[in-house]
């Protein structure tokens, strides 16, 4: 299945790593990159991606703020967080902000492809380092 | 002959990005990868790369101590340190450790290729802030870097620093012993010496020390969402 992806992270090297991984999958295309939340909002409007891979901690506008705004402006877009924060609280906040998926950066090479596939099909995917999300009905590493 | 590079970072996604960046350069190859300092040390000895790129904030053995141990073993190793911060203290420690290159992670896409090229040509590569600091120290302190703000703490040995990092990362003495192939009793002795030298009484003191001295790094999450509407009384 073809999936058009926008990658958002303030570190170009991380964007390159994510891009290399994502484009290894047949039919998946990274159609754009952004380095902060504000640029992500702008690019989401005119590139119209299927999935946005979004970092939490970024300058200008962090990923959570961007996610809340994107939910209102581009409701068809599915958002997957890829972040350093291996925290159930942060994951809960990301899902509350309207994200469909949450993956920890240190496990991205393992979880990212399955996560993008799940969220592109409008399923939830969350994966912390071996813990369940607090107060969530999702399980670690499980897509529902 | 190709220039052989060893990459050490605990995030595979970062290693992928760095590899893609470096292998675009004709005549360079990434000959190996490591996900922590101990693995980097072992692979460097095994693969004998021309350049070693180490992230500072790695588990088990951080990048600065990896650099120290590599150069202690063989001063011919050429090491570039990757860091998320260019604070004065980190710069000093990287220079003290013997790094020949210092690149901010956020600027790696722009600077890393230049840094490797510099080392390839037997030069060094530092960010403008490092150059400023070195120059300031040279001018103000007579050919040495100013250390006025450096904390006056007793010096730990390389082994003690290694054990401090592992304890601060949450390992028990038994786990540290297993990781370093030492007896638990030896680790307990090192642990007592560390606590005595630093006048610490709890593991909490040790964790704070490890963070302040860049033995471990922590990620600060963004502040929680603030309510925008009126709240009920």
mmCIF file of C-alpha atoms in Angstrom:
data_model
loop_
_atom_site.group_PDB
_atom_site.id
_atom_site.type_symbol
_atom_site.label_atom_id
_atom_site.label_comp_id
_atom_site.label_asym_id
_atom_site.label_seq_id
_atom_site.Cartn_x
_atom_site.Cartn_y
_atom_site.Cartn_z
ATOM 1 C CA UNK A 1 0.000 0.000 0.000
ATOM 2 C CA UNK A 2 1.369 3.427 -0.909
ATOM 3 C CA UNK A 3 1.787 5.752 2.071
ATOM 4 C CA UNK A 4 2.839 9.398 1.832
ATOM 5 C CA UNK A 5 4.721 10.496 4.933
ATOM 6 C CA UNK A 6 5.860 13.833 6.383
ATOM 7 C CA UNK A 7 8.808 13.533 8.806
ATOM 8 C CA UNK A 8 9.120 16.176 11.540
ATOM 9 C CA UNK A 9 12.146 16.392 13.844
ATOM 10 C CA UNK A 10 14.523 19.246 14.679
ATOM 11 C CA UNK A 11 17.627 17.076 14.101
ATOM 12 C CA UNK A 12 18.419 16.591 10.399
ATOM 13 C CA UNK A 13 20.372 13.422 11.177
ATOM 14 C CA UNK A 14 17.337 11.883 12.890
ATOM 15 C CA UNK A 15 15.137 12.893 9.931
ATOM 16 C CA UNK A 16 17.642 11.233 7.608
ATOM 17 C CA UNK A 17 17.613 8.062 9.705
ATOM 18 C CA UNK A 18 13.809 7.945 9.753
ATOM 19 C CA UNK A 19 13.654 8.628 6.034
ATOM 20 C CA UNK A 20 16.139 5.855 5.225
ATOM 21 C CA UNK A 21 14.118 3.408 7.277
ATOM 22 C CA UNK A 22 10.707 4.441 5.900
ATOM 23 C CA UNK A 23 11.760 4.515 2.264
ATOM 24 C CA UNK A 24 13.092 0.974 2.571
ATOM 25 C CA UNK A 25 9.467 -0.127 2.369
ATOM 26 C CA UNK A 26 8.016 -0.531 -1.147
ATOM 27 C CA UNK A 27 5.499 2.154 -1.995
ATOM 28 C CA UNK A 28 6.199 4.337 1.029
ATOM 29 C CA UNK A 29 7.420 7.809 0.248
ATOM 30 C CA UNK A 30 8.716 10.599 2.481
ATOM 31 C CA UNK A 31 7.150 13.542 0.670
ATOM 32 C CA UNK A 32 8.557 16.222 2.941
ATOM 33 C CA UNK A 33 10.442 17.127 6.095
ATOM 34 C CA UNK A 34 9.977 19.798 8.749
ATOM 35 C CA UNK A 35 12.161 20.857 11.661
ATOM 36 C CA UNK A 36 9.566 22.289 14.061
ATOM 37 C CA UNK A 37 5.852 22.254 14.802
ATOM 38 C CA UNK A 38 5.052 25.433 12.917
ATOM 39 C CA UNK A 39 6.732 24.192 9.740
ATOM 40 C CA UNK A 40 4.919 20.872 10.163
ATOM 41 C CA UNK A 41 1.535 22.647 10.192
ATOM 42 C CA UNK A 42 2.396 24.601 7.091
ATOM 43 C CA UNK A 43 3.699 21.600 5.133
ATOM 44 C CA UNK A 44 0.812 19.366 6.194
ATOM 45 C CA UNK A 45 -1.594 21.827 4.553
ATOM 46 C CA UNK A 46 -0.067 21.822 1.105
ATOM 47 C CA UNK A 47 1.565 18.384 0.946
ATOM 48 C CA UNK A 48 -1.466 16.543 2.335
ATOM 49 C CA UNK A 49 0.417 13.484 3.689
ATOM 50 C CA UNK A 50 -1.296 10.307 4.908
ATOM 51 C CA UNK A 51 0.901 10.015 8.010
ATOM 52 C CA UNK A 52 3.011 12.486 9.963
ATOM 53 C CA UNK A 53 5.945 11.139 12.000
ATOM 54 C CA UNK A 54 6.321 13.774 14.711
ATOM 55 C CA UNK A 55 8.884 14.493 17.448
ATOM 56 C CA UNK A 56 7.740 15.929 20.800
ATOM 57 C CA UNK A 57 10.580 18.255 21.811
ATOM 58 C CA UNK A 58 11.215 20.845 19.119
ATOM 59 C CA UNK A 59 11.868 24.603 18.959
ATOM 60 C CA UNK A 60 9.218 27.224 18.098
ATOM 61 C CA UNK A 61 6.275 24.855 18.540
ATOM 62 C CA UNK A 62 6.579 21.445 20.202
ATOM 63 C CA UNK A 63 4.970 18.333 18.758
ATOM 64 C CA UNK A 64 2.074 18.198 21.238
ATOM 65 C CA UNK A 65 0.934 21.715 20.406
ATOM 66 C CA UNK A 66 1.298 20.992 16.694
ATOM 67 C CA UNK A 67 -0.694 17.779 17.071
ATOM 68 C CA UNK A 68 -3.615 19.566 18.756
ATOM 69 C CA UNK A 69 -3.757 22.139 15.958
ATOM 70 C CA UNK A 70 -3.369 19.527 13.221
ATOM 71 C CA UNK A 71 -6.309 17.549 14.594
ATOM 72 C CA UNK A 72 -8.507 20.589 13.975
ATOM 73 C CA UNK A 73 -7.020 21.698 10.653
ATOM 74 C CA UNK A 74 -6.286 18.390 8.915
ATOM 75 C CA UNK A 75 -8.468 15.761 10.649
ATOM 76 C CA UNK A 76 -7.798 13.126 7.974
ATOM 77 C CA UNK A 77 -4.053 13.124 8.770
ATOM 78 C CA UNK A 78 -2.813 10.342 11.074
ATOM 79 C CA UNK A 79 -0.101 11.357 13.542
ATOM 80 C CA UNK A 80 2.585 9.085 14.979
ATOM 81 C CA UNK A 81 4.902 10.393 17.681
ATOM 82 C CA UNK A 82 8.522 9.235 17.642
ATOM 83 C CA UNK A 83 10.148 10.615 20.751
ATOM 84 C CA UNK A 84 12.896 10.192 23.339
ATOM 85 C CA UNK A 85 10.301 10.260 26.137
ATOM 86 C CA UNK A 86 9.795 6.714 27.342
ATOM 87 C CA UNK A 87 6.977 7.810 29.616
ATOM 88 C CA UNK A 88 3.379 6.577 30.033
ATOM 89 C CA UNK A 89 2.300 10.107 31.014
ATOM 90 C CA UNK A 90 3.765 11.600 27.864
ATOM 91 C CA UNK A 91 2.187 8.858 25.784
ATOM 92 C CA UNK A 92 -1.214 9.548 27.374
ATOM 93 C CA UNK A 93 -0.796 13.230 26.608
ATOM 94 C CA UNK A 94 0.130 12.465 22.992
ATOM 95 C CA UNK A 95 -2.940 10.283 22.496
ATOM 96 C CA UNK A 96 -5.120 12.903 24.194
ATOM 97 C CA UNK A 97 -3.713 15.477 21.777
ATOM 98 C CA UNK A 98 -5.043 13.347 18.941
ATOM 99 C CA UNK A 99 -2.114 11.162 17.902
ATOM 100 C CA UNK A 100 -2.839 7.618 16.733
ATOM 101 C CA UNK A 101 0.579 6.204 17.602
ATOM 102 C CA UNK A 102 3.519 6.576 19.989
ATOM 103 C CA UNK A 103 6.962 5.037 19.556
ATOM 104 C CA UNK A 104 10.126 5.596 21.616
ATOM 105 C CA UNK A 105 13.070 6.840 19.547
ATOM 106 C CA UNK A 106 15.487 4.280 20.952
ATOM 107 C CA UNK A 107 13.191 1.543 19.590
ATOM 108 C CA UNK A 108 12.247 3.301 16.361
ATOM 109 C CA UNK A 109 14.249 0.962 14.151
ATOM 110 C CA UNK A 110 12.237 -1.932 15.602
ATOM 111 C CA UNK A 111 8.771 -0.352 15.895
ATOM 112 C CA UNK A 112 8.494 2.396 13.310
ATOM 113 C CA UNK A 113 7.403 0.418 10.247
ATOM 114 C CA UNK A 114 4.710 -1.519 12.104
ATOM 115 C CA UNK A 115 3.523 1.712 13.726
ATOM 116 C CA UNK A 116 3.227 3.611 10.443
ATOM 117 C CA UNK A 117 1.391 0.708 8.870
ATOM 118 C CA UNK A 118 -1.059 0.565 11.799
ATOM 119 C CA UNK A 119 -1.807 4.284 11.999
ATOM 120 C CA UNK A 120 -2.158 4.538 8.220
ATOM 121 C CA UNK A 121 -5.023 2.055 8.638
ATOM 122 C CA UNK A 122 -6.439 4.209 11.450
ATOM 123 C CA UNK A 123 -5.393 1.771 14.170
ATOM 124 C CA UNK A 124 -3.681 2.752 17.416
ATOM 125 C CA UNK A 125 -0.060 1.684 17.902
ATOM 126 C CA UNK A 126 1.846 2.372 21.126
ATOM 127 C CA UNK A 127 5.151 0.964 22.261
ATOM 128 C CA UNK A 128 7.054 1.933 25.380
ATOM 129 C CA UNK A 129 10.014 0.023 26.755
ATOM 130 C CA UNK A 130 8.103 -2.939 28.154
ATOM 131 C CA UNK A 131 5.453 -1.023 30.106
ATOM 132 C CA UNK A 132 1.728 -0.525 29.615
ATOM 133 C CA UNK A 133 0.375 2.956 29.247
ATOM 134 C CA UNK A 134 -1.051 4.302 32.487
ATOM 135 C CA UNK A 135 -4.807 4.561 32.264
ATOM 136 C CA UNK A 136 -4.786 3.524 28.630
ATOM 137 C CA UNK A 137 -6.640 0.675 27.000
ATOM 138 C CA UNK A 138 -3.689 0.105 24.686
ATOM 139 C CA UNK A 139 -0.848 -2.272 25.395
ATOM 140 C CA UNK A 140 2.863 -1.870 24.847
ATOM 141 C CA UNK A 141 3.886 -2.809 21.353
ATOM 142 C CA UNK A 142 0.329 -3.641 20.401
ATOM 143 C CA UNK A 143 -1.697 -2.128 17.625
ATOM 144 C CA UNK A 144 -5.447 -2.218 18.096
ATOM 145 C CA UNK B 1 41.871 2.755 -0.059
ATOM 146 C CA UNK B 2 38.632 3.685 1.694
ATOM 147 C CA UNK B 3 38.497 5.698 4.885
ATOM 148 C CA UNK B 4 36.936 3.420 7.504
ATOM 149 C CA UNK B 5 34.637 4.914 10.115
ATOM 150 C CA UNK B 6 33.203 3.408 13.297
ATOM 151 C CA UNK B 7 29.909 4.918 14.491
ATOM 152 C CA UNK B 8 28.793 4.782 18.122
ATOM 153 C CA UNK B 9 25.385 6.079 19.212
ATOM 154 C CA UNK B 10 22.740 4.391 21.336
ATOM 155 C CA UNK B 11 19.951 5.300 18.902
ATOM 156 C CA UNK B 12 19.824 3.089 15.826
ATOM 157 C CA UNK B 13 17.819 5.722 14.001
ATOM 158 C CA UNK B 14 20.637 8.242 14.536
ATOM 159 C CA UNK B 15 23.236 5.719 13.376
ATOM 160 C CA UNK B 16 21.181 5.152 10.211
ATOM 161 C CA UNK B 17 21.082 8.884 9.590
ATOM 162 C CA UNK B 18 24.802 9.298 10.191
ATOM 163 C CA UNK B 19 25.650 6.305 8.033
ATOM 164 C CA UNK B 20 23.556 7.668 5.142
ATOM 165 C CA UNK B 21 25.268 11.037 5.525
ATOM 166 C CA UNK B 22 28.811 9.635 5.621
ATOM 167 C CA UNK B 23 28.431 7.005 2.919
ATOM 168 C CA UNK B 24 27.330 9.625 0.414
ATOM 169 C CA UNK B 25 30.948 10.730 0.508
ATOM 170 C CA UNK B 26 33.001 8.858 -2.060
ATOM 171 C CA UNK B 27 35.815 6.847 -0.563
ATOM 172 C CA UNK B 28 34.331 6.552 2.925
ATOM 173 C CA UNK B 29 32.726 3.517 4.479
ATOM 174 C CA UNK B 30 31.130 2.864 7.847
ATOM 175 C CA UNK B 31 32.987 -0.291 8.880
ATOM 176 C CA UNK B 32 31.037 -0.846 12.084
ATOM 177 C CA UNK B 33 28.437 0.429 14.515
ATOM 178 C CA UNK B 34 28.146 0.313 18.290
ATOM 179 C CA UNK B 35 25.259 1.133 20.588
ATOM 180 C CA UNK B 36 27.231 1.928 23.739
ATOM 181 C CA UNK B 37 30.723 2.943 24.766
ATOM 182 C CA UNK B 38 31.865 -0.483 25.811
ATOM 183 C CA UNK B 39 30.857 -1.972 22.455
ATOM 184 C CA UNK B 40 32.543 0.963 20.695
ATOM 185 C CA UNK B 41 35.780 0.300 22.570
ATOM 186 C CA UNK B 42 35.747 -3.394 21.702
ATOM 187 C CA UNK B 43 34.859 -2.798 18.043
ATOM 188 C CA UNK B 44 37.501 -0.090 17.678
ATOM 189 C CA UNK B 45 40.171 -2.511 18.888
ATOM 190 C CA UNK B 46 38.866 -5.207 16.568
ATOM 191 C CA UNK B 47 38.204 -3.126 13.426
ATOM 192 C CA UNK B 48 40.955 -0.498 13.789
ATOM 193 C CA UNK B 49 38.956 2.246 12.039
ATOM 194 C CA UNK B 50 40.569 5.413 10.726
ATOM 195 C CA UNK B 51 37.991 7.556 12.536
ATOM 196 C CA UNK B 52 35.738 6.814 15.513
ATOM 197 C CA UNK B 53 32.587 8.911 15.972
ATOM 198 C CA UNK B 54 31.163 8.693 19.496
ATOM 199 C CA UNK B 55 28.031 10.174 20.991
ATOM 200 C CA UNK B 56 28.652 11.590 24.476
ATOM 201 C CA UNK B 57 25.417 10.378 26.049
ATOM 202 C CA UNK B 58 25.653 6.611 25.693
ATOM 203 C CA UNK B 59 24.676 4.021 28.307
ATOM 204 C CA UNK B 60 27.135 1.701 30.090
ATOM 205 C CA UNK B 61 30.143 3.811 29.111
ATOM 206 C CA UNK B 62 29.672 7.401 27.994
ATOM 207 C CA UNK B 63 31.426 8.865 24.952
ATOM 208 C CA UNK B 64 33.995 10.882 26.894
ATOM 209 C CA UNK B 65 35.204 7.899 28.900
ATOM 210 C CA UNK B 66 35.172 5.796 25.728
ATOM 211 C CA UNK B 67 37.449 8.399 24.127
ATOM 212 C CA UNK B 68 39.758 8.399 27.166
ATOM 213 C CA UNK B 69 39.987 4.618 27.210
ATOM 214 C CA UNK B 70 40.588 4.360 23.462
ATOM 215 C CA UNK B 71 43.397 6.912 23.506
ATOM 216 C CA UNK B 72 44.911 5.398 26.598
ATOM 217 C CA UNK B 73 44.991 2.070 24.767
ATOM 218 C CA UNK B 74 46.293 3.540 21.507
ATOM 219 C CA UNK B 75 46.977 7.277 21.109
ATOM 220 C CA UNK B 76 46.654 6.944 17.322
ATOM 221 C CA UNK B 77 42.883 6.624 17.455
ATOM 222 C CA UNK B 78 41.166 9.665 15.939
ATOM 223 C CA UNK B 79 37.931 10.418 17.752
ATOM 224 C CA UNK B 80 35.131 12.842 16.934
ATOM 225 C CA UNK B 81 32.747 13.544 19.788
ATOM 226 C CA UNK B 82 29.064 14.140 19.010
ATOM 227 C CA UNK B 83 27.184 16.112 21.616
ATOM 228 C CA UNK B 84 23.816 17.732 22.199
ATOM 229 C CA UNK B 85 25.389 20.600 24.132
ATOM 230 C CA UNK B 86 28.500 22.718 23.734
ATOM 231 C CA UNK B 87 28.676 23.934 27.322
ATOM 232 C CA UNK B 88 32.114 25.011 28.531
ATOM 233 C CA UNK B 89 32.382 21.984 30.763
ATOM 234 C CA UNK B 90 31.592 19.489 28.016
ATOM 235 C CA UNK B 91 34.043 21.195 25.670
ATOM 236 C CA UNK B 92 36.805 21.048 28.304
ATOM 237 C CA UNK B 93 36.151 17.415 29.027
ATOM 238 C CA UNK B 94 36.152 16.498 25.338
ATOM 239 C CA UNK B 95 39.461 18.296 24.816
ATOM 240 C CA UNK B 96 40.908 16.726 27.972
ATOM 241 C CA UNK B 97 39.777 13.304 26.810
ATOM 242 C CA UNK B 98 41.758 13.821 23.597
ATOM 243 C CA UNK B 99 38.987 14.211 21.014
ATOM 244 C CA UNK B 100 40.188 15.685 17.728
ATOM 245 C CA UNK B 101 36.757 16.696 16.597
ATOM 246 C CA UNK B 102 33.736 18.132 18.370
ATOM 247 C CA UNK B 103 30.400 18.338 16.535
ATOM 248 C CA UNK B 104 26.979 19.348 17.820
ATOM 249 C CA UNK B 105 24.365 16.732 16.998
ATOM 250 C CA UNK B 106 21.977 19.412 15.800
ATOM 251 C CA UNK B 107 24.629 20.545 13.285
ATOM 252 C CA UNK B 108 25.887 17.099 12.356
ATOM 253 C CA UNK B 109 24.271 17.139 8.916
ATOM 254 C CA UNK B 110 26.330 20.249 8.136
ATOM 255 C CA UNK B 111 29.527 19.701 10.155
ATOM 256 C CA UNK B 112 30.218 16.004 10.421
ATOM 257 C CA UNK B 113 31.517 15.546 6.884
ATOM 258 C CA UNK B 114 33.824 18.557 7.371
ATOM 259 C CA UNK B 115 35.012 17.101 10.678
ATOM 260 C CA UNK B 116 35.868 13.726 9.152
ATOM 261 C CA UNK B 117 37.607 15.465 6.228
ATOM 262 C CA UNK B 118 39.666 17.481 8.707
ATOM 263 C CA UNK B 119 40.795 14.375 10.570
ATOM 264 C CA UNK B 120 41.505 12.637 7.272
ATOM 265 C CA UNK B 121 43.877 15.518 6.504
ATOM 266 C CA UNK B 122 45.513 15.269 9.937
ATOM 267 C CA UNK B 123 43.781 18.373 11.236
ATOM 268 C CA UNK B 124 41.264 18.892 14.015
ATOM 269 C CA UNK B 125 37.673 20.125 13.782
ATOM 270 C CA UNK B 126 35.851 22.115 16.417
ATOM 271 C CA UNK B 127 32.731 24.237 16.472
ATOM 272 C CA UNK B 128 33.193 28.022 16.623
ATOM 273 C CA UNK B 129 32.317 27.980 20.338
ATOM 274 C CA UNK B 130 35.151 25.552 21.065
ATOM 275 C CA UNK B 131 37.570 27.728 19.141
ATOM 276 C CA UNK B 132 36.396 30.783 21.096
ATOM 277 C CA UNK B 133 36.800 29.008 24.411
ATOM 278 C CA UNK B 134 40.264 27.711 23.578
ATOM 279 C CA UNK B 135 41.354 31.130 22.371
ATOM 280 C CA UNK B 136 39.930 32.855 25.453
ATOM 281 C CA UNK B 137 41.718 30.410 27.721
ATOM 282 C CA UNK B 138 44.946 30.868 25.790
ATOM 283 C CA UNK B 139 44.776 34.644 26.032
ATOM 284 C CA UNK B 140 43.590 34.897 29.621
ATOM 285 C CA UNK B 141 45.333 32.048 31.357
ATOM 286 C CA UNK B 142 48.651 31.774 29.627
ATOM 287 C CA UNK B 143 48.296 28.965 27.119
ATOM 288 C CA UNK B 144 45.703 26.927 28.967
ATOM 289 C CA UNK B 145 41.953 26.819 29.115
ATOM 290 C CA UNK B 146 40.352 28.614 32.034
ATOM 291 C CA UNK B 147 39.075 26.242 34.666
ATOM 292 C CA UNK B 148 37.709 28.769 37.108
ATOM 293 C CA UNK B 149 34.190 27.357 37.077
ATOM 294 C CA UNK B 150 35.221 23.721 37.160
ATOM 295 C CA UNK B 151 34.071 22.083 40.385
ATOM 296 C CA UNK B 152 36.915 21.260 42.757
ATOM 297 C CA UNK B 153 36.131 17.628 43.375
ATOM 298 C CA UNK B 154 38.473 14.733 44.021
ATOM 299 C CA UNK B 155 39.498 12.940 40.846
ATOM 300 C CA UNK B 156 37.964 9.567 40.187
ATOM 301 C CA UNK B 157 39.941 6.909 38.364
ATOM 302 C CA UNK B 158 38.710 5.689 34.971
ATOM 303 C CA UNK B 159 37.320 2.540 36.606
ATOM 304 C CA UNK B 160 35.578 4.581 39.306
ATOM 305 C CA UNK B 161 33.982 6.829 36.659
ATOM 306 C CA UNK B 162 32.763 3.750 34.794
ATOM 307 C CA UNK B 163 31.254 2.303 37.966
ATOM 308 C CA UNK B 164 29.737 5.665 38.919
ATOM 309 C CA UNK B 165 27.959 5.836 35.552
ATOM 310 C CA UNK B 166 26.647 2.280 35.811
ATOM 311 C CA UNK B 167 25.396 2.804 39.385
ATOM 312 C CA UNK B 168 23.780 6.113 38.432
ATOM 313 C CA UNK B 169 22.030 4.350 35.543
ATOM 314 C CA UNK B 170 20.295 2.186 38.137
ATOM 315 C CA UNK B 171 22.454 -0.949 38.114
ATOM 316 C CA UNK B 172 23.069 -2.807 41.369
ATOM 317 C CA UNK B 173 26.637 -3.669 42.456
ATOM 318 C CA UNK B 174 25.989 -7.233 41.308
ATOM 319 C CA UNK B 175 24.869 -6.044 37.870
ATOM 320 C CA UNK B 176 27.881 -3.724 37.583
ATOM 321 C CA UNK B 177 30.145 -6.633 38.505
ATOM 322 C CA UNK B 178 28.587 -8.751 35.789
ATOM 323 C CA UNK B 179 28.901 -5.991 33.153
ATOM 324 C CA UNK B 180 32.562 -5.347 33.953
ATOM 325 C CA UNK B 181 33.578 -8.945 34.633
ATOM 326 C CA UNK B 182 34.541 -8.110 38.197
ATOM 327 C CA UNK B 183 33.576 -9.693 41.490
ATOM 328 C CA UNK B 184 30.732 -8.079 43.414
ATOM 329 C CA UNK B 185 33.177 -7.553 46.295
ATOM 330 C CA UNK B 186 35.545 -5.558 44.045
ATOM 331 C CA UNK B 187 32.655 -3.390 42.840
ATOM 332 C CA UNK B 188 31.543 -2.831 46.456
ATOM 333 C CA UNK B 189 35.081 -1.712 47.313
ATOM 334 C CA UNK B 190 35.131 0.721 44.368
ATOM 335 C CA UNK B 191 31.679 1.940 45.384
ATOM 336 C CA UNK B 192 32.836 2.635 48.954
ATOM 337 C CA UNK B 193 35.926 4.457 47.653
ATOM 338 C CA UNK B 194 33.796 6.600 45.329
ATOM 339 C CA UNK B 195 31.362 7.532 48.107
ATOM 340 C CA UNK B 196 34.242 8.315 50.480
ATOM 341 C CA UNK B 197 36.181 10.392 47.929
ATOM 342 C CA UNK B 198 33.116 12.447 47.035
ATOM 343 C CA UNK B 199 31.765 12.555 50.625
ATOM 344 C CA UNK B 200 28.456 11.136 49.430
ATOM 345 C CA UNK B 201 26.023 9.215 51.600
ATOM 346 C CA UNK B 202 23.376 8.049 49.157
ATOM 347 C CA UNK B 203 22.907 6.825 45.605
ATOM 348 C CA UNK B 204 20.856 9.961 45.013
ATOM 349 C CA UNK B 205 24.016 12.068 45.567
ATOM 350 C CA UNK B 206 25.801 9.865 43.059
ATOM 351 C CA UNK B 207 23.048 10.283 40.435
ATOM 352 C CA UNK B 208 23.130 14.072 40.817
ATOM 353 C CA UNK B 209 26.937 14.004 40.500
ATOM 354 C CA UNK B 210 26.704 11.813 37.365
ATOM 355 C CA UNK B 211 24.256 14.227 35.726
ATOM 356 C CA UNK B 212 26.255 17.333 36.662
ATOM 357 C CA UNK B 213 29.459 15.791 35.339
ATOM 358 C CA UNK B 214 27.950 14.507 32.090
ATOM 359 C CA UNK B 215 28.433 10.857 32.957
ATOM 360 C CA UNK B 216 24.743 10.415 32.196
ATOM 361 C CA UNK B 217 22.288 12.685 30.416
ATOM 362 C CA UNK B 218 18.614 13.203 30.992
ATOM 363 C CA UNK B 219 15.865 14.329 28.666
ATOM 364 C CA UNK B 220 13.641 17.122 29.980
ATOM 365 C CA UNK B 221 10.040 16.740 28.757
ATOM 366 C CA UNK B 222 8.113 19.795 27.549
ATOM 367 C CA UNK B 223 5.884 21.450 30.162
ATOM 368 C CA UNK B 224 2.390 19.960 30.502
ATOM 369 C CA UNK B 225 -0.453 21.607 28.618
ATOM 370 C CA UNK B 226 -1.755 24.669 30.455
ATOM 371 C CA UNK B 227 -5.532 25.060 30.642
ATOM 372 C CA UNK B 228 -6.750 27.697 28.221
ATOM 373 C CA UNK B 229 -10.326 28.180 29.377
ATOM 374 C CA UNK B 230 -11.776 29.302 32.706
ATOM 375 C CA UNK B 231 -11.640 26.711 35.477
ATOM 376 C CA UNK B 232 -14.493 25.798 37.763
ATOM 377 C CA UNK B 233 -14.237 27.181 41.271
#
